[in-house]
Short mmCIF file of C-alpha atoms in Angstrom, two decimals:
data_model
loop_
_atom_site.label_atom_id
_atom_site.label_comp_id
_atom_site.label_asym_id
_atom_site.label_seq_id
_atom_site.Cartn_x
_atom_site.Cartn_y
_atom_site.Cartn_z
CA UNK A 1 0.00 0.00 0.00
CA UNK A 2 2.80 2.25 0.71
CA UNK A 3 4.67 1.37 -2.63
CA UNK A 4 1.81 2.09 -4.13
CA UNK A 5 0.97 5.31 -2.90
CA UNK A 6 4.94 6.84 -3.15
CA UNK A 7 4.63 5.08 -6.80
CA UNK A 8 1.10 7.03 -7.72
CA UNK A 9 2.67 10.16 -5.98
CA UNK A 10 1.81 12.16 -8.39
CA UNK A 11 -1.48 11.13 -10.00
CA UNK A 12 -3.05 10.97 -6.56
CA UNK A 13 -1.78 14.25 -5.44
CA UNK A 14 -2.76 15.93 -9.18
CA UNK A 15 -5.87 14.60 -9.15
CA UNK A 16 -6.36 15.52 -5.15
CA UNK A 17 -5.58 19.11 -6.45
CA UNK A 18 -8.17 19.31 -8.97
CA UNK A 19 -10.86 17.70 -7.12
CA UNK A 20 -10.60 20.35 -4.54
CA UNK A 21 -10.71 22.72 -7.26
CA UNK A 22 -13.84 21.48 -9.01
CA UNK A 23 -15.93 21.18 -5.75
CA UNK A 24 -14.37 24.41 -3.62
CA UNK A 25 -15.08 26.81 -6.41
CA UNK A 26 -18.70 26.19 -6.97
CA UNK A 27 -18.94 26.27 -3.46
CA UNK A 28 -18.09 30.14 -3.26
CA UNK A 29 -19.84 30.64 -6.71
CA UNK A 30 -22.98 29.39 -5.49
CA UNK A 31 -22.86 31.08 -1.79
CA UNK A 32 -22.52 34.59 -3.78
CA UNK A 33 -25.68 33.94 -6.30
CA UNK A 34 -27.43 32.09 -3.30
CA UNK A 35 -27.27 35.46 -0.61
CA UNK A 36 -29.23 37.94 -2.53
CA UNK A 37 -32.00 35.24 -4.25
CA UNK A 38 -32.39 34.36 -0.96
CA UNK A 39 -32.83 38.00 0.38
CA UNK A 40 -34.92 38.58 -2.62
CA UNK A 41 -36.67 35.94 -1.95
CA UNK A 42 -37.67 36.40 1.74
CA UNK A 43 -38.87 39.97 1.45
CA UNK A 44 -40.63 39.36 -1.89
CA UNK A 45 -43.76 37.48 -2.26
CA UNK A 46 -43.84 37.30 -6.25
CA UNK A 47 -40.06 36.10 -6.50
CA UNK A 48 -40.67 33.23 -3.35
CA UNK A 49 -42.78 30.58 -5.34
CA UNK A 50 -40.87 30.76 -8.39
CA UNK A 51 -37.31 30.62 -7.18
CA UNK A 52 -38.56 27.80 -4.56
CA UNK A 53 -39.64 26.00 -7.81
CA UNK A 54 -36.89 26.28 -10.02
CA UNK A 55 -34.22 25.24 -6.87
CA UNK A 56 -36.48 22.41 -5.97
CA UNK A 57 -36.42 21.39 -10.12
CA UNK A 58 -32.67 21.41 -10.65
CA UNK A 59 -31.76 19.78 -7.42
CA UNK A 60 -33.47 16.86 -8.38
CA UNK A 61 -31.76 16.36 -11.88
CA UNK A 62 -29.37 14.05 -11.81
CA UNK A 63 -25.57 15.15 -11.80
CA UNK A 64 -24.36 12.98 -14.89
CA UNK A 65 -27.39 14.72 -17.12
CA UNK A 66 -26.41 17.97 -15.81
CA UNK A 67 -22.72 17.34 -16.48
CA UNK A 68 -23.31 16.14 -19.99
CA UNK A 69 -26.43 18.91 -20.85
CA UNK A 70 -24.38 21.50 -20.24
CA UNK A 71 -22.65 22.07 -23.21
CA UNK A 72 -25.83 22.38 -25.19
CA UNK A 73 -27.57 24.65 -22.98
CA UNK A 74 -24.32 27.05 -22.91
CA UNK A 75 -22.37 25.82 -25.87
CA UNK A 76 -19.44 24.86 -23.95
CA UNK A 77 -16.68 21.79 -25.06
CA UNK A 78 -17.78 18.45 -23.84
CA UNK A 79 -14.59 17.68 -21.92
CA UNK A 80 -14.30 21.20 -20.68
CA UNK A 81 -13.96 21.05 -16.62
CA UNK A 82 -16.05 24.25 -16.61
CA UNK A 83 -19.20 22.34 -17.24
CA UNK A 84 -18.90 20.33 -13.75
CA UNK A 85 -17.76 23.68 -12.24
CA UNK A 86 -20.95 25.33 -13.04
CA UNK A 87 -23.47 22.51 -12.50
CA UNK A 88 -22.06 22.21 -9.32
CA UNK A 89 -22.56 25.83 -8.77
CA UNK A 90 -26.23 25.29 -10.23
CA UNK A 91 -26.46 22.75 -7.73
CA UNK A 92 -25.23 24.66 -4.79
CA UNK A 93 -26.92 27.68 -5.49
CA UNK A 94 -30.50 25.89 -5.17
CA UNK A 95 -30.07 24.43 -1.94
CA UNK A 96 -28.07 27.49 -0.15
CA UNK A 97 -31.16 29.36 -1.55
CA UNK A 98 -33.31 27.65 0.59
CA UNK A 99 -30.87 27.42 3.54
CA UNK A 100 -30.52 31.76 3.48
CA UNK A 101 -34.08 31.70 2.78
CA UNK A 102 -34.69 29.66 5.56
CA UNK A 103 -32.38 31.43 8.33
CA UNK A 104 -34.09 35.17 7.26
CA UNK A 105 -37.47 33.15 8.12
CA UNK A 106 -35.98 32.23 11.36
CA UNK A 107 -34.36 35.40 12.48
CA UNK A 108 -36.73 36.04 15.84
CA UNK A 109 -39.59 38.96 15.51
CA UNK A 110 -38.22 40.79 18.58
CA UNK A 111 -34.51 41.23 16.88
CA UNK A 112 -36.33 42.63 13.59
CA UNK A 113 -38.24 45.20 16.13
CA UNK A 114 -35.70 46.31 17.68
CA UNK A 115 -33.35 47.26 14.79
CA UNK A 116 -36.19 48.86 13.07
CA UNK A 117 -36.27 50.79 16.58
CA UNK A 118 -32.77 51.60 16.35
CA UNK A 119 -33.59 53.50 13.47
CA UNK A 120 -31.65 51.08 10.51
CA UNK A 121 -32.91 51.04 6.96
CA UNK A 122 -34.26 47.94 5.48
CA UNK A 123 -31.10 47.50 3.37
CA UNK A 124 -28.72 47.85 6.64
CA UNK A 125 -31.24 46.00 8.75
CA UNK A 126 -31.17 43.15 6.23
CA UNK A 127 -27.52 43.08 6.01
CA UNK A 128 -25.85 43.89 9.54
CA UNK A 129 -28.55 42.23 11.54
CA UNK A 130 -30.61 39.66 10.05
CA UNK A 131 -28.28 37.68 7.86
CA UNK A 132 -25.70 37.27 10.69
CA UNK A 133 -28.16 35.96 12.97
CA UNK A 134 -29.25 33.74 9.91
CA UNK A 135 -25.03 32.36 9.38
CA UNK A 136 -25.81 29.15 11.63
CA UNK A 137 -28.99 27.69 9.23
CA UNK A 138 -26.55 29.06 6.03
CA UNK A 139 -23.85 27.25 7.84
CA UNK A 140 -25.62 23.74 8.16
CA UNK A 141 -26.60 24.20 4.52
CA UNK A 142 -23.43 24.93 3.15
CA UNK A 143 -22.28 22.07 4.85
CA UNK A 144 -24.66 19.24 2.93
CA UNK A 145 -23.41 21.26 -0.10
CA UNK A 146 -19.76 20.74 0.67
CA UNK A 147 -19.63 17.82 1.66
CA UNK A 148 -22.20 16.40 -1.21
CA UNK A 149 -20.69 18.39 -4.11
CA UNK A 150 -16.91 16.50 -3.03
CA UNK A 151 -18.75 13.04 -3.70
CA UNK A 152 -20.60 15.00 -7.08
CA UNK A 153 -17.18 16.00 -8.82
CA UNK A 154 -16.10 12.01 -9.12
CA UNK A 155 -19.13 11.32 -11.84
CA UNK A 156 -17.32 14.02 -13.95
CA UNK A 157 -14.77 11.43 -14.59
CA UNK A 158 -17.26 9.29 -16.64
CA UNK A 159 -16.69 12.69 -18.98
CA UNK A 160 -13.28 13.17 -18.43
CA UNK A 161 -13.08 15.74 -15.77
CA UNK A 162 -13.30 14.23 -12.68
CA UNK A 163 -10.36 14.88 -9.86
CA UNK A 164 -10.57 11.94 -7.93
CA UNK A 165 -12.90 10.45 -9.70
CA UNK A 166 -10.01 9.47 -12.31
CA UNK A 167 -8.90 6.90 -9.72
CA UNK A 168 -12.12 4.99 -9.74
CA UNK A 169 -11.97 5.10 -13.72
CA UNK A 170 -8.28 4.17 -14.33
CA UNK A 171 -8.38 1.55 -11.16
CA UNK A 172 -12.00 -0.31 -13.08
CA UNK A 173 -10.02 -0.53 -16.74
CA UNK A 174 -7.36 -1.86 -15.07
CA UNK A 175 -8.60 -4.07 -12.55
CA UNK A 176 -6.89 -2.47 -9.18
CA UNK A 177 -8.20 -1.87 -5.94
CA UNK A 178 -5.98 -0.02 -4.96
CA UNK A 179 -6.68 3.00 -6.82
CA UNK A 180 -10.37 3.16 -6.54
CA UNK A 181 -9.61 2.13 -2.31
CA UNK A 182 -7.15 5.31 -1.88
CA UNK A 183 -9.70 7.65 -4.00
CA UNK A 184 -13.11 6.81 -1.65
CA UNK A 185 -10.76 6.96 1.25
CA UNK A 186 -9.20 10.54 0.29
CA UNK A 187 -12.87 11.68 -0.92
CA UNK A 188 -14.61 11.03 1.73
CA UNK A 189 -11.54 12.83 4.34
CA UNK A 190 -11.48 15.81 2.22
CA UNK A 191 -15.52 16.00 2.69
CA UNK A 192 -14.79 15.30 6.44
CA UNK A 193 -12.36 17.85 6.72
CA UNK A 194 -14.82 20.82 4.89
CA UNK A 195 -17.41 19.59 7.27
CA UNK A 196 -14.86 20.17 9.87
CA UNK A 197 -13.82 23.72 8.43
CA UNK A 198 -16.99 25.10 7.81
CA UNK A 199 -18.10 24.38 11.67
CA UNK A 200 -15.08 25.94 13.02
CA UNK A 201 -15.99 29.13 10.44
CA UNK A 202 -19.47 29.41 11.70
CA UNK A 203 -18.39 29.26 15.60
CA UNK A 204 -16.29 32.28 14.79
CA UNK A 205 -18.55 34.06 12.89
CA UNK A 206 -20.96 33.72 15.27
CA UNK A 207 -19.26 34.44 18.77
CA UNK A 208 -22.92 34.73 20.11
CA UNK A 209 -24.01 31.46 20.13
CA UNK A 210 -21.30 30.13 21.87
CA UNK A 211 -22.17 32.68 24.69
CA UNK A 212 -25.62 31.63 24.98
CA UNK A 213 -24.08 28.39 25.10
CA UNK A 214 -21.87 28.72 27.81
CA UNK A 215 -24.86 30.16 30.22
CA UNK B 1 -19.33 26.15 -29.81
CA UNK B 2 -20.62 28.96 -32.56
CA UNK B 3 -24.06 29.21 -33.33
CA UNK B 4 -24.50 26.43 -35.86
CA UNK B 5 -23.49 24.12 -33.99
CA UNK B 6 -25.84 24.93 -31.26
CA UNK B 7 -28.48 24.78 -33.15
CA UNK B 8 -27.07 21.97 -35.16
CA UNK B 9 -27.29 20.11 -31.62
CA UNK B 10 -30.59 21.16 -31.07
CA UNK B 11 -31.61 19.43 -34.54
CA UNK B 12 -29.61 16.49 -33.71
CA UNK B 13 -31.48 16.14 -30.30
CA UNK B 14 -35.14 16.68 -31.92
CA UNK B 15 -33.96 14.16 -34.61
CA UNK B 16 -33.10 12.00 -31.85
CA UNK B 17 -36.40 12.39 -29.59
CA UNK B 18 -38.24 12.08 -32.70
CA UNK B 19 -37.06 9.11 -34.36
CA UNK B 20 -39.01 5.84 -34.28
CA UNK B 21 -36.43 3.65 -33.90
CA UNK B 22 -34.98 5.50 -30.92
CA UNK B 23 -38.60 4.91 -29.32
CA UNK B 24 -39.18 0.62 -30.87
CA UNK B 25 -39.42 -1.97 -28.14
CA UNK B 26 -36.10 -3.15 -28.78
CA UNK B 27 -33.85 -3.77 -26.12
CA UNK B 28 -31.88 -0.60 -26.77
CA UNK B 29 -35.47 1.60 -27.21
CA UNK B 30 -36.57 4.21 -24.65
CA UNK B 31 -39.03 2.41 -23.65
CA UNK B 32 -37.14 -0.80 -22.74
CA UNK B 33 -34.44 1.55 -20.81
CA UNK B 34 -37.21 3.45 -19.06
CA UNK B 35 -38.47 0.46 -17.73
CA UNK B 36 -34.77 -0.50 -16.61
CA UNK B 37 -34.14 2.32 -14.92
CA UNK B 38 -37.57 2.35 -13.42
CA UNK B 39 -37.16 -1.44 -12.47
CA UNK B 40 -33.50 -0.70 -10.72
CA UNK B 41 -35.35 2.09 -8.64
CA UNK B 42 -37.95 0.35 -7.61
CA UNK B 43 -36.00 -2.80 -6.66
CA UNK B 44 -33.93 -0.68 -4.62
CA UNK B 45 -36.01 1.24 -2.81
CA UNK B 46 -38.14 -1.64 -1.54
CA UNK B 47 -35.00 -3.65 -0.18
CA UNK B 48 -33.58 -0.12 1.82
CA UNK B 49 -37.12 0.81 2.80
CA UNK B 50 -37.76 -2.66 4.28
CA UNK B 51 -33.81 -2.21 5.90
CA UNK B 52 -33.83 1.31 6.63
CA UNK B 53 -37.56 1.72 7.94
CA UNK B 54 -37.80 -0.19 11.33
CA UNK B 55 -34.04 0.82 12.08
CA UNK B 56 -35.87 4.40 12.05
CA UNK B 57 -38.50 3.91 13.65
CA UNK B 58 -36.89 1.78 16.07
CA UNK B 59 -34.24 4.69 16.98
CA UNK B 60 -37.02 7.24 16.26
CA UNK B 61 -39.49 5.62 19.19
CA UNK B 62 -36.80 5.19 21.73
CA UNK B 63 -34.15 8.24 21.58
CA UNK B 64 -31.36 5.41 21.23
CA UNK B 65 -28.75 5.68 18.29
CA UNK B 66 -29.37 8.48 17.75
CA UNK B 67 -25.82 9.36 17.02
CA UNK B 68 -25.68 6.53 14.89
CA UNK B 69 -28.63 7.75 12.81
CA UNK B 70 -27.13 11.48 12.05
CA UNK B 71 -23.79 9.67 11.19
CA UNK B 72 -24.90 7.04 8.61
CA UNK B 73 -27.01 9.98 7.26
CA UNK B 74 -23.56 12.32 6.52
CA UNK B 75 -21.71 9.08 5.90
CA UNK B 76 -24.08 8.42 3.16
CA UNK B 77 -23.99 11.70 1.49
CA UNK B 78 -20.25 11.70 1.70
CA UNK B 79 -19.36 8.09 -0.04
CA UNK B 80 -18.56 9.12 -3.99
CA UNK B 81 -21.07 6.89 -6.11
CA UNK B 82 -18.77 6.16 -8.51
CA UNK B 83 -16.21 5.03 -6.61
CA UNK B 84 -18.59 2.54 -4.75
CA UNK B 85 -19.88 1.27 -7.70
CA UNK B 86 -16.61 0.16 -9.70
CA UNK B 87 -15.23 -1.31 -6.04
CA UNK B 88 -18.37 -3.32 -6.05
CA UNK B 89 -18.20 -4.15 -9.65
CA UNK B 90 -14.74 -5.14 -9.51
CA UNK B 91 -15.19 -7.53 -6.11
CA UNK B 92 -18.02 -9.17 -7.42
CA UNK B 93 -18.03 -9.04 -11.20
CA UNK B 94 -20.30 -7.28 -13.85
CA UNK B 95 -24.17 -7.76 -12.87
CA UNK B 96 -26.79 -6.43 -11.26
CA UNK B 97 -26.24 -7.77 -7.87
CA UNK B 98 -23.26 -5.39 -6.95
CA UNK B 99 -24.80 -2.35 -8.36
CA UNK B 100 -27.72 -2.95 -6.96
CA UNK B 101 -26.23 -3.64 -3.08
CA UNK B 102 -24.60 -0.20 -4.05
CA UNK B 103 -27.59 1.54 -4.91
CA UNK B 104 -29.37 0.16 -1.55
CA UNK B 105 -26.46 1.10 0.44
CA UNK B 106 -26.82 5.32 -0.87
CA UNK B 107 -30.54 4.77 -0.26
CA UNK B 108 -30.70 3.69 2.64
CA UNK B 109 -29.58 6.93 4.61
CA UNK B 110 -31.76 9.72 3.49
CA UNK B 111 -35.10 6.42 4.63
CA UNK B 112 -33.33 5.87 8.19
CA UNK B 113 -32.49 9.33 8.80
CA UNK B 114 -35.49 10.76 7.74
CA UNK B 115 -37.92 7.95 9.81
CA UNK B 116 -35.58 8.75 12.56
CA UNK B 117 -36.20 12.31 12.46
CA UNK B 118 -39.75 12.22 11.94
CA UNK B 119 -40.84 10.32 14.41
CA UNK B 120 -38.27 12.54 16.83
CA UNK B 121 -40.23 15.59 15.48
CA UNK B 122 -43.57 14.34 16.58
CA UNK B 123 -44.83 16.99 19.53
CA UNK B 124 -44.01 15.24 22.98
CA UNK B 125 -47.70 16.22 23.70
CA UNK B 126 -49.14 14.14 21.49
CA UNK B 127 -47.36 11.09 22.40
CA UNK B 128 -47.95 11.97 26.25
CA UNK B 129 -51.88 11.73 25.13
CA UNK B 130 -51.59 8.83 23.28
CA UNK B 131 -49.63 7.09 26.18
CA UNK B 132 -52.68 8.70 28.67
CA UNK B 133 -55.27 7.09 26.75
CA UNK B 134 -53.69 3.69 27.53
CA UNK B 135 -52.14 2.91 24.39
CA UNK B 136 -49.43 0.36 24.47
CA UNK B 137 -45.74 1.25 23.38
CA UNK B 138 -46.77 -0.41 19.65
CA UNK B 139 -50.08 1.51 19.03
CA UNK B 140 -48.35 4.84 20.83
CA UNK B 141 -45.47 4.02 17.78
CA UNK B 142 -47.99 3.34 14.74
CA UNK B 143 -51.10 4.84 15.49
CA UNK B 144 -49.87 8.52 16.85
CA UNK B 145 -46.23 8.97 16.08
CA UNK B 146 -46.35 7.02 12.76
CA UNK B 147 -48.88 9.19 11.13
CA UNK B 148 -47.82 12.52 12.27
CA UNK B 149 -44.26 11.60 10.93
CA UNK B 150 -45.21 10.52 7.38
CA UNK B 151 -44.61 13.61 5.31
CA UNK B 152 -40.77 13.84 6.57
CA UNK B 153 -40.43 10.24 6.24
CA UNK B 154 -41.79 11.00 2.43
CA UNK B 155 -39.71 13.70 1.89
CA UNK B 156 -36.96 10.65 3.20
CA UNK B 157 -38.06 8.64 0.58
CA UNK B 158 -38.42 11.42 -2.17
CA UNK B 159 -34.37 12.02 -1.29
CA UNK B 160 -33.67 8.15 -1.68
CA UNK B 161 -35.31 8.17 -4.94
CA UNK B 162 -33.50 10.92 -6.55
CA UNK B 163 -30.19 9.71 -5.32
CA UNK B 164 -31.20 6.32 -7.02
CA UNK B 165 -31.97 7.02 -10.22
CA UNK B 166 -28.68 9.49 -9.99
CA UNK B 167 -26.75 6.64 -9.47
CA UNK B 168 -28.76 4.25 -11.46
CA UNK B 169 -27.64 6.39 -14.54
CA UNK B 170 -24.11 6.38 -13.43
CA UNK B 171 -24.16 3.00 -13.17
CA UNK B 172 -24.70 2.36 -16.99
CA UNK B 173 -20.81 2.88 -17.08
CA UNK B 174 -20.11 -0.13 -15.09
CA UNK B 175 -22.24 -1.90 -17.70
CA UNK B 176 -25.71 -1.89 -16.21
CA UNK B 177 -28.69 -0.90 -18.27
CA UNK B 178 -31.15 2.01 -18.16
CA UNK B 179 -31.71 5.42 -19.25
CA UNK B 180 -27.84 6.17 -18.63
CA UNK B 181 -27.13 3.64 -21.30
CA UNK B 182 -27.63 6.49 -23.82
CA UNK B 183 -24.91 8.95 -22.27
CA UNK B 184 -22.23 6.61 -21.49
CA UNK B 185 -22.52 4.71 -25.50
CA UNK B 186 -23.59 8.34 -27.00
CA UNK B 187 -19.93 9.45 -25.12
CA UNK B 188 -18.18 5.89 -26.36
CA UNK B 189 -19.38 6.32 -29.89
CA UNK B 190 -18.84 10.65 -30.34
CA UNK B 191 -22.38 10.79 -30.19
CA UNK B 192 -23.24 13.90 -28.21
CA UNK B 193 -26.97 13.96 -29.77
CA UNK B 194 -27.43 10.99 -28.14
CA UNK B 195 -25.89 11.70 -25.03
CA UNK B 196 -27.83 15.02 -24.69
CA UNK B 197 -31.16 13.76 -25.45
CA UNK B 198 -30.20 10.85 -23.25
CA UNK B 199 -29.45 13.20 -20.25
CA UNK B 200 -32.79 15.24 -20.83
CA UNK B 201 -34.45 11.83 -20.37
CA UNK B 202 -32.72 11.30 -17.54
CA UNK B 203 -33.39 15.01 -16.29
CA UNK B 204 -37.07 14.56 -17.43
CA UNK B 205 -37.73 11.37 -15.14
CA UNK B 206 -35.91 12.45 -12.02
CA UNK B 207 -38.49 15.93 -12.02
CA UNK B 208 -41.32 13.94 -12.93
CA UNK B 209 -40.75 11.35 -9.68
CA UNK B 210 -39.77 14.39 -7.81
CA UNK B 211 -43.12 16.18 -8.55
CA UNK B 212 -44.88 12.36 -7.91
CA UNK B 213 -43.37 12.79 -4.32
CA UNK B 214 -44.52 16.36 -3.42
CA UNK B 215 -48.27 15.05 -4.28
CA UNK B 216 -47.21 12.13 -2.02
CA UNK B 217 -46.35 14.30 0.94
CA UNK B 218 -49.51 16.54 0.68
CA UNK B 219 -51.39 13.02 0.46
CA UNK B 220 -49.70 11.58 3.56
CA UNK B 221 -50.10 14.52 5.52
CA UNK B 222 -52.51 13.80 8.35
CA UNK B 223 -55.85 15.34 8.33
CA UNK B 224 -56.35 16.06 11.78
CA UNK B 225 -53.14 18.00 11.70
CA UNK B 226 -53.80 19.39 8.11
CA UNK B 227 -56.62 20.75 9.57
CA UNK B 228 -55.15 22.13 12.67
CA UNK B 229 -52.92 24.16 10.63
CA UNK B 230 -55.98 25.71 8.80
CA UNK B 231 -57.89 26.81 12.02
CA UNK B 232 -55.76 30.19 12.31
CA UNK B 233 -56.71 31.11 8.68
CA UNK B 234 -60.07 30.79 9.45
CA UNK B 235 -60.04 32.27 12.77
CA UNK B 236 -58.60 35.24 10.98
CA UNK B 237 -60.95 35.33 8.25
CA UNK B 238 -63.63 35.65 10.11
CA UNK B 239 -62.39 38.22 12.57
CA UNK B 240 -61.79 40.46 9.60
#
């Protein structure tokens, strides 16, 4: 196993590389649409049902048709890795949508009150009070997407662009364990290890809920 | 890609959805892929519900596991698909067998977790009622928890299914049938055509299960509570 790995150096470490490339990116792509159709969303009643619709739709298509549909719907190259980049960021987007939509519903009546008191705008309101109280349900969404679009970026080997994912195609031609072993081991770690990140990000965003915590 | 060849694709998928051999009850048809795919799901689902279900309920009902429960459910979502399914392939040999214990293991999860949760989510008072009305631990568990936890325990299921016939198309590339069929040989033989109007297919069936689902929840919703939640509406209506 050791041989193996110090042999593979390289491969493992290359295709390591671009698998946290292909799943990181759409991450922060899809947290940046996600904020403000989520905003829009929770303080517009015409933009709710439709944007609830249309995440709920693409979640549910299957990553391989997304991966391979892309280049029709935006004319890209087949084996271009920037079709996997941005139906992961399709992905993302539609369920951190609900996640910030979901943590503005939450945000207790009483906070809203008293900024509005305090004499904030809507905009600053929105901005400096609600969506930090909202960071922990953003937080817990974020984290399914993490940790779900590290497992995604694999099928985009069946099309060429696939991270680790070209361990589990290159170890089934040829018939080794080994390689398709090290890449569900080093998948599922790196999605342990975002999990892991993204919690310790949240508690220190949010230095309040560890004080209502601790009394 | 310049224009003509977008549209050029756009022909070639119209010519694809629109040709009767594409759509003959041959083995490599639409129709005889549908029912593949369709077949796989099914076939999965029923052997994770029937593994995943009492787990749930089990750890649901009595608080223990709980732990275990949240942990298969991240586990689940964190095991690539892909690399499951070759190692399974390549331990047991091509089939259906392997990819199907593969596609039971990712469904599984999303049914256990979400029974779990459900029947966790079921207000204390109402179980405290059922218990006062001398209801044994079994009826407390199927006749008042059960039914006020089966729209999550849908929604559960409505999770499993879409990660199944995910997979299930994935799974054409370690040889298996189905609707993915047409996106792995479209990709083998430079066929993009095929590959594209195989992956609307794909796209089609997964939305139209999805929306199946959503009917499914507002149907398993329970009426006295459905009606519960309506009381304020008409309390307000007719105060105004």
């Amino acid at each position: 196993m050791i041989e193996f790995l110090s042999v593979n150096q390289g491969r493992i470490l290359g295709d390591l590389e671009q698998h946290l490339y292909l799943s990181l990116l759409p991450i922060i792509i899809g947290l940046v649409i996600a904020i403000p159709l989520g905003m829009l969303a929770a303080n517009s009643r015409w933009a709710n049902a439709p944007l609830l619709g249309l995440s709920s739709v693409t979640y549910s298509i299957p990553s391989l048709a997304l991966f391979i549909a892309m280049p029709g719907i935006i004319g890209t190259k087949i084996l271009d890795p920037i079709n996997v980049v941005i139906a992961l960021s399709l992905y993302t987007t539609a369920l951190l949508f609900r996640s910030v939509l979901d943590g503005l519903r939450a945000v207790p009546e009483p906070v809203k009150q008293a900024s509005t008191a305090m004499g904030m705008r809507r905009a600053r309101q929105l901005l400096t009070v609600e969506l930090p109280v909202a960071i922990p349900v953003v937080a817990a969404g974020l984290r399914v997407a993490a940790v779900s679009n590290i497992s995604l970026v694999s099928v985009g080997a069946l099309i060429g662009v696939g991270g680790l994912g070209d361990l589990f195609t290159y170890g089934f031609q040829i018939g080794s364990y080994y390689y398709i072993g090290s890449g569900i081991v080093l998948s599922v770690l790196l999605a342990l290890i975002a999990d892991v990140v993204i919690v310790v990000i949240q508690r220190i965003a949010t230095p309040w809920t560890r004080a209502r915590a601790a009394r | 890609m310049d224009e003509g060849e977008g549209g050029a694709l756009m022909s070639g998928l119209l010519s694809f959805l629109f040709t009767a051999q594409n759509w003959a009850l041959t083995p490599d048809g639409v129709p005889a892929r549908l029912g593949e795919h369709l077949l796989y799901t099914a076939i999965t689902l029923v052997i994770a519900f029937v593994i995943a279900f009492p787990v749930g309920l089990l750890i649901g009902h009595t608080g223990r596991g709980a732990f275990l429960a949240i942990n298969i459910g991240n586990a689940g979502r964190a095991l690539p698909t892909l690399g499951l399914l070759t190692l399974l392939v390549l331990l047991m040999a091509l089939g259906i067998l392997p990819v199907i214990i593969a596609l039971v293991i990712l469904a599984i999860p999303p049914i256990m977790t979400n029974t779990y949760a459900g029947i966790r989510s079921v207000e204390p008072d109402i179980v405290d009622a059922a218990r006062g009305m001398g209801m044994t631990e079994l009826q407390v568990l199927f006749q008042a928890e059960l039914p006020a936890a089966l729209p999550v325990i849908v929604g559960g299921l409505r999770t499993a299914t879409l990660q199944v016939v995910s997979t299930a198309t994935v799974a054409a590339y370690v040889a298996l049938g189905g609707l993915g069929r047409f996106l792995i040989d479209g990709q083998d033989q430079q066929d993009y055509p095929q590959m594209f109007a195989g992956a609307v297919l794909v796209a089609l069936l997964a939305i139209l299960l999805d929306v199946v689902f959503v009917g499914l929840r507002y149907v398993a919703a329970p009426g006295g509570l459905a009606a519960r939640r309506k009381t304020p509406t008409r309390r307000a209506a007719s105060a105004s």
